[in-house]
CSV table of C-alpha atoms in Angstrom, one decimal:
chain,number,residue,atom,x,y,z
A,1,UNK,CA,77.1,69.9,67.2
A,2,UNK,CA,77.0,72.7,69.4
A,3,UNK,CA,78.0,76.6,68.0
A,4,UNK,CA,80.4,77.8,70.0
A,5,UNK,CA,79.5,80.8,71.8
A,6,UNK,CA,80.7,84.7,71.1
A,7,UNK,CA,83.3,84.5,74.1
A,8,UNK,CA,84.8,81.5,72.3
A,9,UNK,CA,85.2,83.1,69.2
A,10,UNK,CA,87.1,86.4,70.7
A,11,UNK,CA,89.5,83.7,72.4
A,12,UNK,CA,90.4,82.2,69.4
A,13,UNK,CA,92.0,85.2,67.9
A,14,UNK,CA,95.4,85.5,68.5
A,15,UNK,CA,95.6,89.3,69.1
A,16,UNK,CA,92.6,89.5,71.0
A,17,UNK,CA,94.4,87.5,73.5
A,18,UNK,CA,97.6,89.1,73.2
A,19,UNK,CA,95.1,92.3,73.5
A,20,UNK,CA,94.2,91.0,76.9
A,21,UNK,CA,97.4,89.7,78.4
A,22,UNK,CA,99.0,93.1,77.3
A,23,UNK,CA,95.7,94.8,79.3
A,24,UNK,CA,96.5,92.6,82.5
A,25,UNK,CA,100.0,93.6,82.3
A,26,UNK,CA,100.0,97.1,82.0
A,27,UNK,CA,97.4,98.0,84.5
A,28,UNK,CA,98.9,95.5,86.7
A,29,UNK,CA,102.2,97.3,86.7
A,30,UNK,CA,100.4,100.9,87.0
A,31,UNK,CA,98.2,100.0,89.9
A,32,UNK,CA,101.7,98.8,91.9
A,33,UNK,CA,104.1,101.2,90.8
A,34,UNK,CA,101.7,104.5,90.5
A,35,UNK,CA,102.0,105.1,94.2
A,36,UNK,CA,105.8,104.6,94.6
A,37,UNK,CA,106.2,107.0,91.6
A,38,UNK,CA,103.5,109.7,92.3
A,39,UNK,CA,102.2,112.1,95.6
A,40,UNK,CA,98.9,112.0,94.9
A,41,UNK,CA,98.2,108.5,94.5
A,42,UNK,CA,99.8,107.4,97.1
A,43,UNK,CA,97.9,109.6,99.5
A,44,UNK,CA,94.8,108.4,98.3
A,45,UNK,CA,96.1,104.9,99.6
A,46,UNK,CA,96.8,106.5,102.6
A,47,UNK,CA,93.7,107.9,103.3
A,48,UNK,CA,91.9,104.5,102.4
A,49,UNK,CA,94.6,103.4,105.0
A,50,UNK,CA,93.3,106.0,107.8
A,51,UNK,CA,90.1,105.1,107.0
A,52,UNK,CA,90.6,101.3,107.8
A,53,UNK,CA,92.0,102.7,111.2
A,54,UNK,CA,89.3,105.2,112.5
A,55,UNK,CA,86.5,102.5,111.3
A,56,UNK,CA,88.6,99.8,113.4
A,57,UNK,CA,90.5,101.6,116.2
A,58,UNK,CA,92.1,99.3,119.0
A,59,UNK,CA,92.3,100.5,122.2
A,60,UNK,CA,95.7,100.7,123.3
A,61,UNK,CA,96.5,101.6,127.7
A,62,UNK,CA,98.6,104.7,128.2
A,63,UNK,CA,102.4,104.1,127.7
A,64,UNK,CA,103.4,104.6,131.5
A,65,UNK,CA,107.1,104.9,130.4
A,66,UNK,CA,107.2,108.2,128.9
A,67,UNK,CA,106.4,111.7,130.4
A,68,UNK,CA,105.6,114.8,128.3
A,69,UNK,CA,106.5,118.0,129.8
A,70,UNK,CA,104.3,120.5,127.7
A,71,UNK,CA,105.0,124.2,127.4
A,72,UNK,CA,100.9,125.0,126.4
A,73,UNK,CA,99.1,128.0,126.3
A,74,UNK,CA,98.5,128.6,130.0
A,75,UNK,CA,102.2,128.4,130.6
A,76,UNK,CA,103.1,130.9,127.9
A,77,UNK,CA,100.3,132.8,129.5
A,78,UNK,CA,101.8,133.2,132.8
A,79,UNK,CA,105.4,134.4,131.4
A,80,UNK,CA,106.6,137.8,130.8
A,81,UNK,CA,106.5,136.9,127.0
A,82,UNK,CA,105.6,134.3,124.5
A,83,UNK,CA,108.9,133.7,122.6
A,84,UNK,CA,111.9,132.6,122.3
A,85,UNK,CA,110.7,130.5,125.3
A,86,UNK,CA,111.5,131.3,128.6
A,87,UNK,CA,114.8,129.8,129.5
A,88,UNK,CA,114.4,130.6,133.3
A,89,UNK,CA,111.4,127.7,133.4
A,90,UNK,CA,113.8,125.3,130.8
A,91,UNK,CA,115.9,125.6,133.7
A,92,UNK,CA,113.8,124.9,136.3
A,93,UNK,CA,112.2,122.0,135.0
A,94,UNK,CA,115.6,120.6,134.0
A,95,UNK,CA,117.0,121.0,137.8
A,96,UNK,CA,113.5,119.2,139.2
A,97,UNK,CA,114.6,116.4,136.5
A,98,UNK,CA,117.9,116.1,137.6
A,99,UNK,CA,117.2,115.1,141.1
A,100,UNK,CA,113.8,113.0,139.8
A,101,UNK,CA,116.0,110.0,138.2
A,102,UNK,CA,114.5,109.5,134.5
A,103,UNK,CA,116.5,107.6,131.8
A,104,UNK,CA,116.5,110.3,129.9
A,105,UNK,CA,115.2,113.9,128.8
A,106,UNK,CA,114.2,114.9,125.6
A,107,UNK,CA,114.3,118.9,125.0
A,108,UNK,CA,112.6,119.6,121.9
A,109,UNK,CA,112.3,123.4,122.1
A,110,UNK,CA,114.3,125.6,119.6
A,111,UNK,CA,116.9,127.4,121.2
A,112,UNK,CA,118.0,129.7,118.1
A,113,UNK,CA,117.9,133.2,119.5
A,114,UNK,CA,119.3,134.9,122.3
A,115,UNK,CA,116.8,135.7,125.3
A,116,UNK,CA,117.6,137.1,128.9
A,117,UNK,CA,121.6,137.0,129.7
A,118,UNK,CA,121.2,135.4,132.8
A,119,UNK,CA,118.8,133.0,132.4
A,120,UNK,CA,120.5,131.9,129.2
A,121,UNK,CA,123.2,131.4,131.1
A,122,UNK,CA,121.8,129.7,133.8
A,123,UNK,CA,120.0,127.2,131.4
A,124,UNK,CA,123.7,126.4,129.4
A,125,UNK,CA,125.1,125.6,133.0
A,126,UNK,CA,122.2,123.1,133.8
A,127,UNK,CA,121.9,121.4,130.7
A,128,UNK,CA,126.1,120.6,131.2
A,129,UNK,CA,125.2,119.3,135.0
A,130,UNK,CA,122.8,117.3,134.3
A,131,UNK,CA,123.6,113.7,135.3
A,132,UNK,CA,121.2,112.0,133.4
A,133,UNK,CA,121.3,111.9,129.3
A,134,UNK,CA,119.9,114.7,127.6
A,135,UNK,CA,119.2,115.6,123.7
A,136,UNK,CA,118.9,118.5,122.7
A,137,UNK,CA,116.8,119.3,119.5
A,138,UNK,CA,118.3,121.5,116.9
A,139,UNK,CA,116.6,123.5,113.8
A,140,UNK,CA,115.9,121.1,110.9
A,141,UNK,CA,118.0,121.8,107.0
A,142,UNK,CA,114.7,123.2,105.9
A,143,UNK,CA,114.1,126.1,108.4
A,144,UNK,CA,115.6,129.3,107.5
A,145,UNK,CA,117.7,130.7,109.8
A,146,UNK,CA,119.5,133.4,109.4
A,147,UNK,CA,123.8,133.6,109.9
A,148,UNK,CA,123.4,134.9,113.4
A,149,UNK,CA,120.7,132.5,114.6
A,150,UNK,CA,122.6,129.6,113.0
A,151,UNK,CA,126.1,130.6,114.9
A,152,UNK,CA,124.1,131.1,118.1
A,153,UNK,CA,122.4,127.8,118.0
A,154,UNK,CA,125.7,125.8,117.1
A,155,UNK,CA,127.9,128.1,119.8
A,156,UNK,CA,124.9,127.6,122.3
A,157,UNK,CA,124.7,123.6,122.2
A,158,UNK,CA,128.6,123.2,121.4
A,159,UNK,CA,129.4,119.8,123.1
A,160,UNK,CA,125.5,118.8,123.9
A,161,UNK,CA,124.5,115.8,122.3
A,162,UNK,CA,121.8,117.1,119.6
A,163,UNK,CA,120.4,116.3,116.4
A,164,UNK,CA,118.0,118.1,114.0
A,165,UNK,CA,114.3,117.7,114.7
A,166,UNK,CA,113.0,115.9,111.5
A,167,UNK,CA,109.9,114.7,110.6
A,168,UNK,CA,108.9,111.8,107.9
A,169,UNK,CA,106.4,113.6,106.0
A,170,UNK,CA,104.9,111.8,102.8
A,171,UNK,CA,102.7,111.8,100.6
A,172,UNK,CA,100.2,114.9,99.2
A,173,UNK,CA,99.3,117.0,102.2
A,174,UNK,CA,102.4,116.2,104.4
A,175,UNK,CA,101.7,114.4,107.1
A,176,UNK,CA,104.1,112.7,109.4
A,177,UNK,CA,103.8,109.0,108.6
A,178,UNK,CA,107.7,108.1,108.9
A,179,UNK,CA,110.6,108.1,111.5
A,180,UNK,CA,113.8,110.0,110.1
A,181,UNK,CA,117.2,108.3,111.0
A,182,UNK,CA,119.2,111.4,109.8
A,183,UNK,CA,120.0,114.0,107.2
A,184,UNK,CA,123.2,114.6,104.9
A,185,UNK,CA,124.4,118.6,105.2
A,186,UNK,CA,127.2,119.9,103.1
A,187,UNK,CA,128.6,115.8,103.0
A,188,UNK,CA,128.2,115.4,106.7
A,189,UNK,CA,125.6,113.0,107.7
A,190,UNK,CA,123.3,114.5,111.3
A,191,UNK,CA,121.7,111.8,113.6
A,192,UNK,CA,117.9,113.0,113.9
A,193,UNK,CA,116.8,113.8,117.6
A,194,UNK,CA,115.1,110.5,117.2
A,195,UNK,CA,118.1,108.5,116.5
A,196,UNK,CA,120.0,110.3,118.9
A,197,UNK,CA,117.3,109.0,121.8
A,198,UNK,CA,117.2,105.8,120.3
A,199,UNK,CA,121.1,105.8,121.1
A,200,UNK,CA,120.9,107.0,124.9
A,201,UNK,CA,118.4,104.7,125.3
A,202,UNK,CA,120.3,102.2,123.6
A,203,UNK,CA,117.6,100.8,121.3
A,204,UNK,CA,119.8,100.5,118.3
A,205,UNK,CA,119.6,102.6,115.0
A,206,UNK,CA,116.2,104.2,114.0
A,207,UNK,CA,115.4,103.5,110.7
A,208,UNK,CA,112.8,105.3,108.1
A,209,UNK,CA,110.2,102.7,109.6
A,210,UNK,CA,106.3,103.7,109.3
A,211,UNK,CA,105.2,105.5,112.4
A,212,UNK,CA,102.9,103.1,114.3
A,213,UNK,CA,100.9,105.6,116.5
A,214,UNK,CA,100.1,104.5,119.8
A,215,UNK,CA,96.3,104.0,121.0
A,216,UNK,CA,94.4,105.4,123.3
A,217,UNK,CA,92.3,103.5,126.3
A,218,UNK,CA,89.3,106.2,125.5
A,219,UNK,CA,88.5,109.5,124.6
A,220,UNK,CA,89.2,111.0,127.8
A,221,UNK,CA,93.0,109.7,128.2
A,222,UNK,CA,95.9,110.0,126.0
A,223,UNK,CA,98.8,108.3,125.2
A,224,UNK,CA,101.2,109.9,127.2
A,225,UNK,CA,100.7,111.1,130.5
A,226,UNK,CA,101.3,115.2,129.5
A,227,UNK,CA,102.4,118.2,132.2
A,228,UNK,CA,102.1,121.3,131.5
A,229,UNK,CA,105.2,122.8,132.4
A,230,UNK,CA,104.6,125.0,134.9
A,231,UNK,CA,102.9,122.6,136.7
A,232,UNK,CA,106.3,120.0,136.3
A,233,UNK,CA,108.8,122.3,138.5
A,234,UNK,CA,108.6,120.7,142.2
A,235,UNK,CA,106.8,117.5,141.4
A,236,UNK,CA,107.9,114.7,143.5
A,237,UNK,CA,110.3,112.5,142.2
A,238,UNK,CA,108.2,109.3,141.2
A,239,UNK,CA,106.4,111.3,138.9
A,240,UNK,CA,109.7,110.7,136.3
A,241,UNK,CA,111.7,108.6,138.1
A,242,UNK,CA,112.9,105.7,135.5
A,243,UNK,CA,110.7,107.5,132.4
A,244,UNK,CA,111.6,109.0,129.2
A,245,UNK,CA,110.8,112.9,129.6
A,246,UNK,CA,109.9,114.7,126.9
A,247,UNK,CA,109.8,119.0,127.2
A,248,UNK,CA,108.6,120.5,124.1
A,249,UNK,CA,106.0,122.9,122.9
A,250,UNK,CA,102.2,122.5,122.9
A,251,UNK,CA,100.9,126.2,121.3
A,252,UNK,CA,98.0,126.6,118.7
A,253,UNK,CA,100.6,128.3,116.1
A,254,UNK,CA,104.0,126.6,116.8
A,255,UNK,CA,105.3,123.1,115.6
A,256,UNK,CA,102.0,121.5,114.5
A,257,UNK,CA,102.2,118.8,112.4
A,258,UNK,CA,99.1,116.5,109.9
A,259,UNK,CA,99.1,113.3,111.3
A,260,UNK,CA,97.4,110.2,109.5
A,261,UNK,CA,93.7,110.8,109.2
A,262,UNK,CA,93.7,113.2,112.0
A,263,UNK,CA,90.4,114.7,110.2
A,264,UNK,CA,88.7,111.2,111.2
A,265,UNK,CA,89.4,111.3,114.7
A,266,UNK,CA,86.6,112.1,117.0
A,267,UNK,CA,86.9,114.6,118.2
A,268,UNK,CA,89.1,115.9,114.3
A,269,UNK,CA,92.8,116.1,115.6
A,270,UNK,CA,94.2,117.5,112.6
A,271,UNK,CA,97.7,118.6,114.0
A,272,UNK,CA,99.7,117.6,116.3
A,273,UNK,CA,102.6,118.9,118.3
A,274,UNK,CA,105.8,117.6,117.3
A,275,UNK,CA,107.2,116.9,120.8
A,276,UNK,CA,104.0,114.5,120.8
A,277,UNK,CA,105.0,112.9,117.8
A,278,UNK,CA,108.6,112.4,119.3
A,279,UNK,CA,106.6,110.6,122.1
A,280,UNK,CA,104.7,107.8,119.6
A,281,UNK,CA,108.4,107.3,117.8
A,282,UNK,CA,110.5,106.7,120.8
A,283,UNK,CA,107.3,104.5,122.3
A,284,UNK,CA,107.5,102.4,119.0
A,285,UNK,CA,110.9,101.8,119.2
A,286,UNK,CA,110.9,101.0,123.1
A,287,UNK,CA,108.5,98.3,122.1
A,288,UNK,CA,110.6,97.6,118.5
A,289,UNK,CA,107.3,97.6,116.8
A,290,UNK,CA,106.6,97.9,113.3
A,291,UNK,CA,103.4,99.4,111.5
A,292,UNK,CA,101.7,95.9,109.9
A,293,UNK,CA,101.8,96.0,106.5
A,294,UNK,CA,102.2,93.9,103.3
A,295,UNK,CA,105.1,93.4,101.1
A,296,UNK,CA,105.6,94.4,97.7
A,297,UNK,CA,105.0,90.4,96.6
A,298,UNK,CA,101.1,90.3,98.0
A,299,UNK,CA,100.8,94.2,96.6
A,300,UNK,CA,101.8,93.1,93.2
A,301,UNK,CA,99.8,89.8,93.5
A,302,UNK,CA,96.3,92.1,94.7
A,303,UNK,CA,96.6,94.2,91.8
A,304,UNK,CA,97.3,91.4,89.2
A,305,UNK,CA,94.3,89.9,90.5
A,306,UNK,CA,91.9,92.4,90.3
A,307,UNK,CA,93.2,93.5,86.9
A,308,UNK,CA,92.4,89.8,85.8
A,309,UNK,CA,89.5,89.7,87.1
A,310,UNK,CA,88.5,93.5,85.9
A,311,UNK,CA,89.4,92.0,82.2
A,312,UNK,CA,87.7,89.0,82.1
A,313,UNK,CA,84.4,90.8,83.8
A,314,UNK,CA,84.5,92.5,80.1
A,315,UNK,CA,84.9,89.1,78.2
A,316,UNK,CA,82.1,87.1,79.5
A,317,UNK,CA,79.0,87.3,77.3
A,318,UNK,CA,75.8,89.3,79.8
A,319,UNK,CA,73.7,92.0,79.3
A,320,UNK,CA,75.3,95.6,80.1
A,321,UNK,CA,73.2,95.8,83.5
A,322,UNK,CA,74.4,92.8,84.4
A,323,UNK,CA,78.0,93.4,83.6
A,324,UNK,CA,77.8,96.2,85.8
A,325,UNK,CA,76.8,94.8,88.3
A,326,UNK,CA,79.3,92.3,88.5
A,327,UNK,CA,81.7,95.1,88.7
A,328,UNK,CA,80.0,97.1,91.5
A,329,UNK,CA,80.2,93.7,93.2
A,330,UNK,CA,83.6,92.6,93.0
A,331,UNK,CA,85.0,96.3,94.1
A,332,UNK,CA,82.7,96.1,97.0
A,333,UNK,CA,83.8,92.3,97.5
A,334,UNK,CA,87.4,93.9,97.3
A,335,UNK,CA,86.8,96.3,99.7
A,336,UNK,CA,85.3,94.1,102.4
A,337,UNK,CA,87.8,91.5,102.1
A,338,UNK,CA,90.5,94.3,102.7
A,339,UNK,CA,88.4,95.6,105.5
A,340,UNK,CA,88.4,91.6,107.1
A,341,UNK,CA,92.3,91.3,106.5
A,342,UNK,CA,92.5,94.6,108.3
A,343,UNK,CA,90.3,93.4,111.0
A,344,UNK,CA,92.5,90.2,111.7
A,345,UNK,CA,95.9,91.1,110.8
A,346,UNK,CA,95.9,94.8,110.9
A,347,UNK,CA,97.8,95.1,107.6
A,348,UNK,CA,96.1,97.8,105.1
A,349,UNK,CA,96.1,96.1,101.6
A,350,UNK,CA,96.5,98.5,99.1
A,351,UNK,CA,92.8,99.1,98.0
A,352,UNK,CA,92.5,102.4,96.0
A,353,UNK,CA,95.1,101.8,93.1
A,354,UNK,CA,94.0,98.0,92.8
A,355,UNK,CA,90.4,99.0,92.0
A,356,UNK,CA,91.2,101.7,89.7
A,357,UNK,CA,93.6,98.9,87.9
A,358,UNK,CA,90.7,96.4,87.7
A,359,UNK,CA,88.1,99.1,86.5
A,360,UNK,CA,91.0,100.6,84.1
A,361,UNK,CA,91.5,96.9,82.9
A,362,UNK,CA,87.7,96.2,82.5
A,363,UNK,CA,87.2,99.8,80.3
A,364,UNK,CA,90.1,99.3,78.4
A,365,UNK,CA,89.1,95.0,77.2
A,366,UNK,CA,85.6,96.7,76.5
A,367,UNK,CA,86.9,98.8,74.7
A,368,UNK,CA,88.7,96.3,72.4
A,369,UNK,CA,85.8,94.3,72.3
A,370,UNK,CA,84.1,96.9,71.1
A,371,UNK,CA,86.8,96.9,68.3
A,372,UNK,CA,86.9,93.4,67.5
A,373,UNK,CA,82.9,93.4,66.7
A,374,UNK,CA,83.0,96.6,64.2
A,375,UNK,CA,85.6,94.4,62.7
A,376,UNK,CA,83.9,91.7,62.4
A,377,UNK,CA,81.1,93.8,61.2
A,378,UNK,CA,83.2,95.5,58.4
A,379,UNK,CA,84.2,92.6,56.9
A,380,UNK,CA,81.0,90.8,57.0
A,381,UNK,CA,79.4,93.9,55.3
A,382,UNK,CA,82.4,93.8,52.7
A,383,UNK,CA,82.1,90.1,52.0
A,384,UNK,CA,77.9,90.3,51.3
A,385,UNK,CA,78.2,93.4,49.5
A,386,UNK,CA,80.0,91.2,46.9
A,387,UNK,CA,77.5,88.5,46.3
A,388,UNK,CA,74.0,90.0,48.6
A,389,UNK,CA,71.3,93.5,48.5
A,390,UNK,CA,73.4,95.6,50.4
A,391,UNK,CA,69.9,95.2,53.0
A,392,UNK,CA,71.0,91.8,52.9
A,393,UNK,CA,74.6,92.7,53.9
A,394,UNK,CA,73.5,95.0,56.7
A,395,UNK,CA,71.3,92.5,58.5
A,396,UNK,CA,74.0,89.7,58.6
A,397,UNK,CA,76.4,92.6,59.5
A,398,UNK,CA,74.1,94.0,62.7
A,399,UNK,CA,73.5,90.5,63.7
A,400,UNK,CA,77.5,89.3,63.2
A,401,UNK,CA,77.1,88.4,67.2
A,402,UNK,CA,75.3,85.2,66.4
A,403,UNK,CA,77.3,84.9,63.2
A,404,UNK,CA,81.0,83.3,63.7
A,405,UNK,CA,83.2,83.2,61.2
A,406,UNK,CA,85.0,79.8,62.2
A,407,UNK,CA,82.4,77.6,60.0
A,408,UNK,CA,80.2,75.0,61.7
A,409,UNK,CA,79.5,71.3,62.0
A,410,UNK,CA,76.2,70.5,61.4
A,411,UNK,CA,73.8,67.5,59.9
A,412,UNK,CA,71.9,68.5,57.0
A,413,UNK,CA,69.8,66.8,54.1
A,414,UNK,CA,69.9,68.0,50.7
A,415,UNK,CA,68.2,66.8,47.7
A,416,UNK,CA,69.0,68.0,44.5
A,417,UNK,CA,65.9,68.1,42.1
A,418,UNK,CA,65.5,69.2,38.2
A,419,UNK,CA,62.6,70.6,36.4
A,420,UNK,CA,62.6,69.3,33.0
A,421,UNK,CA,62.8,71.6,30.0
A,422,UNK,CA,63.0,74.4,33.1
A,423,UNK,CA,64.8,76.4,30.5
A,424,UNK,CA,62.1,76.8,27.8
A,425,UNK,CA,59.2,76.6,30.7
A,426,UNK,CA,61.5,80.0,31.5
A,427,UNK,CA,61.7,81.5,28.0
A,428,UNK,CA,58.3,80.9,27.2
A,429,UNK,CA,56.2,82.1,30.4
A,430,UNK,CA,56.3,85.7,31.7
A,431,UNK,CA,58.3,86.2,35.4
A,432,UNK,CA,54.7,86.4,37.1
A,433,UNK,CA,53.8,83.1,35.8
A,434,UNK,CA,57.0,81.7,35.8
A,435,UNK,CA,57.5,82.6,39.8
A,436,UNK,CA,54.0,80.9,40.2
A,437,UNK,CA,55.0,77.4,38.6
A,438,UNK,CA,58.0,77.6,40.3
A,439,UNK,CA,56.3,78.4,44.1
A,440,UNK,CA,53.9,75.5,43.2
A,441,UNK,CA,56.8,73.0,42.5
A,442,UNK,CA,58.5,73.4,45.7
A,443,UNK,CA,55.5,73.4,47.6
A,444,UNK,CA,54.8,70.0,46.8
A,445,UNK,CA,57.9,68.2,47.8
A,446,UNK,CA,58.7,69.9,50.5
């Protein structure tokens, strides 16, 4: 009958197994709940994410419905001074708006201090003219303003429709991944500008949805047809007729914002202007898209497996090379299957935490391993010390991989012979002699 094999033996001992099972289960539950729990990890997901995206980009054609009105450098450039901005050319570009037809303006400039009398004047009577819907952008929670700029900003906008300008930012590094429905202040829940859009345009509630960036046709074109400002007053009228305009800044030192593996792009767009980010959130939710993604079933279900497979790559009996490799393989199998489900489907898989689980899982069972053998070892080194040379007991203990300690079927013979008057023979010859007899005996009936 066959001996059963190393592998076999670890299985049949009860807290091996429970060992194992308790391995599965804990790296299992790390490698799904680590990134909920923890910056760092998830960001690492993330940027396996982004990477997924720049390696497969899909061409997307420029979203025709939105207009961004840009306040850039060469603007600022030809204006008495850089900030507050201008109010004179806010109001000029709202007046060639208001005559232009869009479904509605988006002003995303802070308007916190006090500028020029009359042109701040003039730019508080437009924005109350204005037939067409207009929100107004107001200082987020987190920017410190001081009692004066805080009473201007509320006085100034008093009976506009407004909402604070937030941004989702997650994980480590910050960068705007999510749409913000609103903020609580002092018990009084504020609509985001976002929300606020979403309402005039009356495309329901914005939720804290994933940001699904909108593509680009090539290098040369972006997603939104973009104006600079002082090129906007005096346009003709199907330039915005029917669009959703957008007036914000576009300066190298104001309102820049990380976006998802902007360091990939080519060429690296690291930052980008919040007003441009507005744009990508109110295209997703004219289209009602959501980023494709997974749910927290398949998530939990990827990482089980791995971590499954990650213990039972340390279980099965192979040389150390070739136990390695088998590891180096699967991630890499891991990480092209995730790159073919991203291909098809466009959801990112987890991919980082997964294989960390599995590799975690694999050290860890080795590890045990590893204990259940000097076990083994110890107690066949104590049981042969009792009876056996302690050379004797040191062999069978070095070699306890071939030696299980189950017992063993097998067919033998034995014959049971006696040497007559072996006894005397013994007493009567000296060990030399005696050994010598002895060796001859055997000999012959073996």
């Amino acid at each position: 009958m066959c001996t059963p094999c190393p592998a076999m033996a670890r299985f049949a001992n009860r807290n091996f197994i429970l060992s194992a099972l308790a391995t599965i289960a804990l790296t299992t539950l790390g490698a799904f709940f680590v990134p909920y729990s923890f910056a760092l990890p998830r960001t690492v997901e993330y940027w396996a994410e982004d990477a997924r995206r720049a390696l497969m980009p899909r061409a997307e054609p420029q979203d025709s419905r939105i207009v961004v009105i840009a306040i850039d450098e060469k603007t600022i450039s030809g204006l008495p001074y850089r900030r507050p901005v201008n109010r004179g050319l806010l109001a000029d570009v709202l007046e060639t708006l208001s005559v232009s037809g869009p479904q509605a303006i988006g002003l995303y400039v802070p308007l916190t201090d006090a500028t020029e009398p009359n042109k701040d004047q003039r730019l508080f009577d437009v924005m109350r003219s204005l037939p067409i819907p207009l929100v107004v952008a107001t200082a987020p929670p987190d920017q410190v303003l001081t009692q004066q700029q805080q009473v201007y900003e509320r006085n100034y906008l008093n009976g506009l429709r407004s909402g604070p300008a937030l941004l989702g930012k997650d994980g480590w590094g910050g960068a705007v991944r999510r749409m913000v429905p609103g903020t609580t202040v002092d018990g009084v829940w504020l609509s985001s500008f976002t929300a606020k859009l979403a309402e005039v345009l009356n495309l329901g509630r914005a939720d804290r949805r994933r940001l699904a960036y909108h593509g680009i046709p090539n290098m040369n074109t972006r997603p939104f047809l973009t104006i600079p400002a002082h090129k906007a007053v005096g346009l003709p009228a199907k330039w915005f007729a029917d669009k959703v305009v957008l007036i914000g800044l576009d300066l190298n030192d104001r309102d820049r914002h990380r976006i998802p593996g902007g360091w990939l792009h080519s060429p690296p767009e690291d930052r980008m202007p919040g007003v441009q980010i507005q744009a990508h959130a109110v295209s997703q939710l004219l289209d009602a898209r959501h980023l494709p993604g997974t749910n927290e079933l398949t998530v939990l279900l990827v990482a089980f497996a791995l971590c499954t497979f990650g213990t039972l790559l340390a279980l099965i009996t192979i040389g150390p090379l070739a136990r390695i490799g088998a590891v180096i393989a699967t991630v890499l199998g891991f990480v092209v299957f995730s790159l073919g489900v991203f291909f098809w489907t466009r959801a990112a898989i987890p991919v980082a935490m997964p294989v960390l689980g599995c590799l975690t899982a694999f050290a860890l069972t080795r590890a045990a391993v590893q204990r259940f053998a000097q076990g083994k070892r110890d107690y066949l080194r104590a049981g042969f010390n009792a009876v056996a040379s302690a050379d004797l007991a040191r062999q069978v203990a070095q070699a306890s991989e071939a030696v299980t300690l189950d017992g063993e079927n097998r067919a033998v013979t034995i014959l049971v012979a006696r040497h007559a008057d072996f006894a005397k023979l013994a007493e009567a010859l000296p060990p030399d002699q005696l050994i010598s007899v002895q060796s001859a005996y055997t000999a012959g009936i073996g």
